[in-house]
Amino acid sequence: MFFQNYSPKKLKRKWESRVKSVLIPYLIWNFIAYLYYEFLTIIPGISGQINMHIEPFSLKWAIRNMVFGYHNITWFLQNLMAYIIIAPLLYPIIKRKKLSIIILGLLYLYVVITNSSWIGYGGLYLSGAILGIHFKDKVKALGSYLIVPLIYICISVELIHCLNVDIGGFYFVLRLTQVAAIWFLADIFAISVEPKWWMKISFFIYCTHSMILESLEKVFLIVFGKTEFGAILDIILAPILTLVIIIFVAWIFKHWGRLWKVLTGTRGNDKNIEKSRNDFL
């Protein structure tokens, strides 16, 4: 989306938009995560279950966590901000079809050799930009012909992961391909039914799920110990409860429109927030 309608004249407006939608939520959620994990360290019974080093609360560490995101809940936004910054430099290259394909091929070759995740995600971002500019209509025209190979890619990647097969850097390239495959499949099987409001809060889920899920896992560990029953609850029940808690919290926050916009970068906002009260289920 950044590349398809980009021009140097739009750079200032686009960066201003990204400050609201990416940078501000990034800083806020890093600070929330910092306070959250600091709070866990003072709760009896849970503090001893935290498997990470947490510095005592101080303004210095609060600021460092806001900027660098040590708790890793915003790693995706870190990468995204880097790509947003270098996007204007990449655009002249991407506009040249043959040159961009050659560079993309060399980049993926580098990923295969080095298994570099940061460069690999950059390849995914670059692939999306090239497809969006040069091959968007062709990809759409393929339509249902993509279903079988895309499903095959998704299954293959999961089998390789489950069987713990070592294929080096090729595995990361397959993982990147799987992301694109899932995206295309979602478009192919998309239905025309308007989704519920809680189906449109993926950014809020992304920012909150790790903190809530980890806490529930610690509670299950304390209550049930290292047992098979506890492990089953951890795998099956904890993610479900996490999603339920997040939806409930989002339902509350959505009634404070300005707060919700700041936390989510204006994402997932209904024109009529009041409607969400009656449309919760």
Tab-separated table of C-alpha atoms in Angstrom, residues 74-259:
chain	number	residue	atom	x	y	z
A	74	THR	CA	6.415	-4.881	19.212
A	75	TRP	CA	9.130	-6.552	17.123
A	76	PHE	CA	6.919	-6.348	14.025
A	77	LEU	CA	6.479	-2.587	14.423
A	78	GLN	CA	10.244	-2.197	14.801
A	79	ASN	CA	10.787	-3.856	11.440
A	80	LEU	CA	7.910	-1.967	9.872
A	81	MET	CA	9.311	1.415	10.956
A	82	ALA	CA	12.661	0.550	9.427
A	83	TYR	CA	10.997	-0.340	6.114
A	84	ILE	CA	8.895	2.849	6.207
A	85	ILE	CA	12.054	4.936	6.614
A	86	ILE	CA	13.929	3.278	3.730
A	87	ALA	CA	10.852	2.964	1.476
A	88	PRO	CA	11.509	6.262	-0.377
A	89	LEU	CA	15.034	5.027	-1.161
A	90	LEU	CA	13.707	1.706	-2.461
A	91	TYR	CA	10.946	3.200	-4.580
A	92	PRO	CA	13.145	4.272	-7.556
A	93	ILE	CA	14.499	0.721	-7.687
A	94	ILE	CA	11.125	-0.974	-7.358
A	95	LYS	CA	9.704	1.108	-10.188
A	96	ARG	CA	12.231	-0.590	-12.498
A	97	LYS	CA	10.685	-4.014	-12.997
A	98	LYS	CA	13.698	-6.055	-14.154
A	99	LEU	CA	16.122	-4.436	-11.736
A	100	SER	CA	13.820	-4.947	-8.758
A	101	ILE	CA	13.325	-8.645	-9.605
A	102	ILE	CA	17.094	-9.189	-9.880
A	103	ILE	CA	17.739	-7.485	-6.540
A	104	LEU	CA	14.926	-9.477	-4.920
A	105	GLY	CA	16.431	-12.712	-6.234
A	106	LEU	CA	19.860	-11.790	-4.826
A	107	LEU	CA	18.262	-10.874	-1.510
A	108	TYR	CA	16.529	-14.245	-1.208
A	109	LEU	CA	19.776	-15.977	-2.150
A	110	TYR	CA	21.448	-14.126	0.715
A	111	VAL	CA	18.683	-15.254	3.061
A	112	VAL	CA	19.157	-18.889	1.980
A	113	ILE	CA	22.878	-18.667	2.693
A	114	THR	CA	22.773	-16.704	5.948
A	115	ASN	CA	19.255	-17.444	7.300
A	116	SER	CA	18.970	-13.751	8.220
A	117	SER	CA	15.483	-13.045	9.582
A	118	TRP	CA	15.666	-9.236	9.372
A	119	ILE	CA	16.783	-9.341	5.723
A	120	GLY	CA	14.207	-12.057	5.117
A	121	TYR	CA	11.329	-9.929	6.363
A	122	GLY	CA	12.705	-7.134	4.211
A	123	GLY	CA	12.427	-9.528	1.272
A	124	LEU	CA	8.783	-10.167	2.116
A	125	TYR	CA	8.117	-6.424	2.264
A	126	LEU	CA	9.959	-5.885	-1.022
A	127	SER	CA	8.091	-8.789	-2.644
A	128	GLY	CA	4.753	-7.242	-1.688
A	129	ALA	CA	5.820	-3.878	-3.098
A	130	ILE	CA	6.930	-5.424	-6.418
A	131	LEU	CA	3.750	-7.474	-6.720
A	132	GLY	CA	1.639	-4.431	-5.891
A	133	ILE	CA	3.239	-2.294	-8.588
A	134	HIS	CA	3.989	-4.723	-11.429
A	135	PHE	CA	1.945	-7.916	-10.992
A	136	LYS	CA	-1.224	-7.041	-9.067
A	137	ASP	CA	-3.612	-7.635	-11.994
A	138	LYS	CA	-1.833	-10.847	-13.039
A	139	VAL	CA	-2.049	-12.287	-9.520
A	140	LYS	CA	-5.762	-11.507	-9.366
A	141	ALA	CA	-6.291	-13.071	-12.783
A	142	LEU	CA	-4.821	-16.384	-11.592
A	143	GLY	CA	-7.651	-16.627	-9.058
A	144	SER	CA	-8.626	-20.177	-8.195
A	145	TYR	CA	-5.609	-21.662	-10.013
A	146	LEU	CA	-3.523	-20.662	-7.010
A	147	ILE	CA	-5.573	-22.609	-4.456
A	148	VAL	CA	-3.856	-26.011	-4.786
A	149	PRO	CA	-0.225	-24.792	-4.863
A	150	LEU	CA	-0.871	-22.347	-2.010
A	151	ILE	CA	-2.401	-25.043	0.183
A	152	TYR	CA	0.533	-27.310	-0.714
A	153	ILE	CA	3.000	-24.617	0.381
A	154	CYS	CA	1.238	-24.115	3.724
A	155	ILE	CA	1.088	-27.855	4.479
A	156	SER	CA	4.713	-28.410	3.430
A	157	VAL	CA	6.030	-25.692	5.702
A	158	GLU	CA	4.107	-27.041	8.697
A	159	LEU	CA	5.316	-30.605	8.025
A	160	ILE	CA	8.912	-29.417	7.832
A	161	HIS	CA	8.425	-27.578	11.109
A	162	CYS	CA	6.698	-30.468	12.911
A	163	LEU	CA	9.205	-33.078	11.685
A	164	ASN	CA	12.080	-30.757	12.599
A	165	VAL	CA	13.705	-31.184	9.178
A	166	ASP	CA	16.798	-29.035	8.786
A	167	ILE	CA	16.824	-27.345	5.369
A	168	GLY	CA	18.870	-24.343	6.427
A	169	GLY	CA	17.994	-20.952	5.032
A	170	PHE	CA	15.478	-22.483	2.614
A	171	TYR	CA	13.123	-22.932	5.564
A	172	PHE	CA	12.948	-19.189	6.154
A	173	VAL	CA	12.206	-18.562	2.471
A	174	LEU	CA	9.407	-21.141	2.693
A	175	ARG	CA	8.054	-19.413	5.782
A	176	LEU	CA	7.937	-16.149	3.883
A	177	THR	CA	6.181	-17.898	1.017
A	178	GLN	CA	3.692	-19.356	3.494
A	179	VAL	CA	2.769	-15.879	4.742
A	180	ALA	CA	1.980	-14.788	1.192
A	181	ALA	CA	0.104	-18.056	0.557
A	182	ILE	CA	-2.141	-17.590	3.598
A	183	TRP	CA	-2.848	-13.999	2.503
A	184	PHE	CA	-3.823	-15.078	-1.017
A	185	LEU	CA	-5.967	-17.923	0.294
A	186	ALA	CA	-7.778	-15.535	2.608
A	187	ASP	CA	-8.651	-13.362	-0.389
A	188	ILE	CA	-9.773	-16.345	-2.480
A	189	PHE	CA	-12.095	-17.716	0.200
A	190	ALA	CA	-13.263	-14.303	1.402
A	191	ILE	CA	-17.005	-13.967	1.912
A	192	SER	CA	-19.124	-10.872	1.460
A	193	VAL	CA	-20.534	-10.935	5.008
A	194	GLU	CA	-19.611	-7.856	7.036
A	195	PRO	CA	-17.302	-8.976	9.880
A	196	LYS	CA	-18.153	-8.258	13.500
A	197	TRP	CA	-16.291	-5.389	15.166
A	198	TRP	CA	-14.169	-7.770	17.237
A	199	MET	CA	-12.903	-9.374	14.028
A	200	LYS	CA	-11.321	-6.058	13.085
A	201	ILE	CA	-9.109	-5.501	16.129
A	202	SER	CA	-6.089	-7.537	14.991
A	203	PHE	CA	-3.631	-4.787	15.948
A	204	PHE	CA	-4.994	-4.623	19.495
A	205	ILE	CA	-4.808	-8.428	19.716
A	206	TYR	CA	-1.237	-8.350	18.459
A	207	CYS	CA	-0.169	-5.825	21.103
A	208	THR	CA	-1.912	-7.461	24.072
A	209	HIS	CA	-1.965	-11.218	23.491
A	210	SER	CA	1.581	-11.930	24.637
A	211	MET	CA	1.184	-10.299	28.066
A	212	ILE	CA	-2.170	-11.938	28.794
A	213	LEU	CA	-1.237	-15.366	27.421
A	214	GLU	CA	2.009	-15.528	29.379
A	215	SER	CA	0.197	-14.605	32.598
A	216	LEU	CA	-2.454	-17.302	32.082
A	217	GLU	CA	0.272	-19.838	31.375
A	218	LYS	CA	1.978	-18.944	34.661
A	219	VAL	CA	-1.327	-19.301	36.528
A	220	PHE	CA	-1.904	-22.765	35.007
A	221	LEU	CA	1.660	-23.740	35.935
A	222	ILE	CA	1.180	-22.630	39.557
A	223	VAL	CA	-2.239	-24.309	39.929
A	224	PHE	CA	-1.668	-27.570	38.020
A	225	GLY	CA	2.110	-27.884	38.084
A	226	LYS	CA	4.124	-29.569	35.356
A	227	THR	CA	1.434	-32.145	34.542
A	228	GLU	CA	-0.071	-33.435	31.310
A	229	PHE	CA	-3.445	-31.957	32.278
A	230	GLY	CA	-1.842	-28.570	32.881
A	231	ALA	CA	-0.052	-28.797	29.531
A	232	ILE	CA	-3.335	-29.545	27.719
A	233	LEU	CA	-5.021	-26.570	29.372
A	234	ASP	CA	-2.035	-24.422	28.443
A	235	ILE	CA	-2.209	-25.404	24.779
A	236	ILE	CA	-6.000	-25.379	24.320
A	237	LEU	CA	-7.660	-23.248	26.980
A	238	ALA	CA	-5.099	-20.473	27.498
A	239	PRO	CA	-5.307	-19.093	23.913
A	240	ILE	CA	-9.124	-19.169	24.007
A	241	LEU	CA	-9.280	-17.364	27.347
A	242	THR	CA	-6.703	-14.874	26.093
A	243	LEU	CA	-8.846	-13.995	23.088
A	244	VAL	CA	-11.991	-13.685	25.230
A	245	ILE	CA	-10.226	-11.357	27.683
A	246	ILE	CA	-8.811	-9.222	24.860
A	247	ILE	CA	-12.223	-8.844	23.187
A	248	PHE	CA	-13.808	-7.853	26.501
A	249	VAL	CA	-11.069	-5.294	27.215
A	250	ALA	CA	-11.356	-3.938	23.668
A	251	TRP	CA	-15.137	-3.634	24.085
A	252	ILE	CA	-14.533	-1.449	27.139
A	253	PHE	CA	-11.811	0.658	25.541
A	254	LYS	CA	-13.805	1.246	22.368
A	255	HIS	CA	-16.201	3.356	24.385
A	256	TRP	CA	-13.390	5.826	24.997
A	257	GLY	CA	-12.935	6.748	21.361
A	258	ARG	CA	-9.836	8.930	21.711
A	259	LEU	CA	-8.026	6.441	23.924
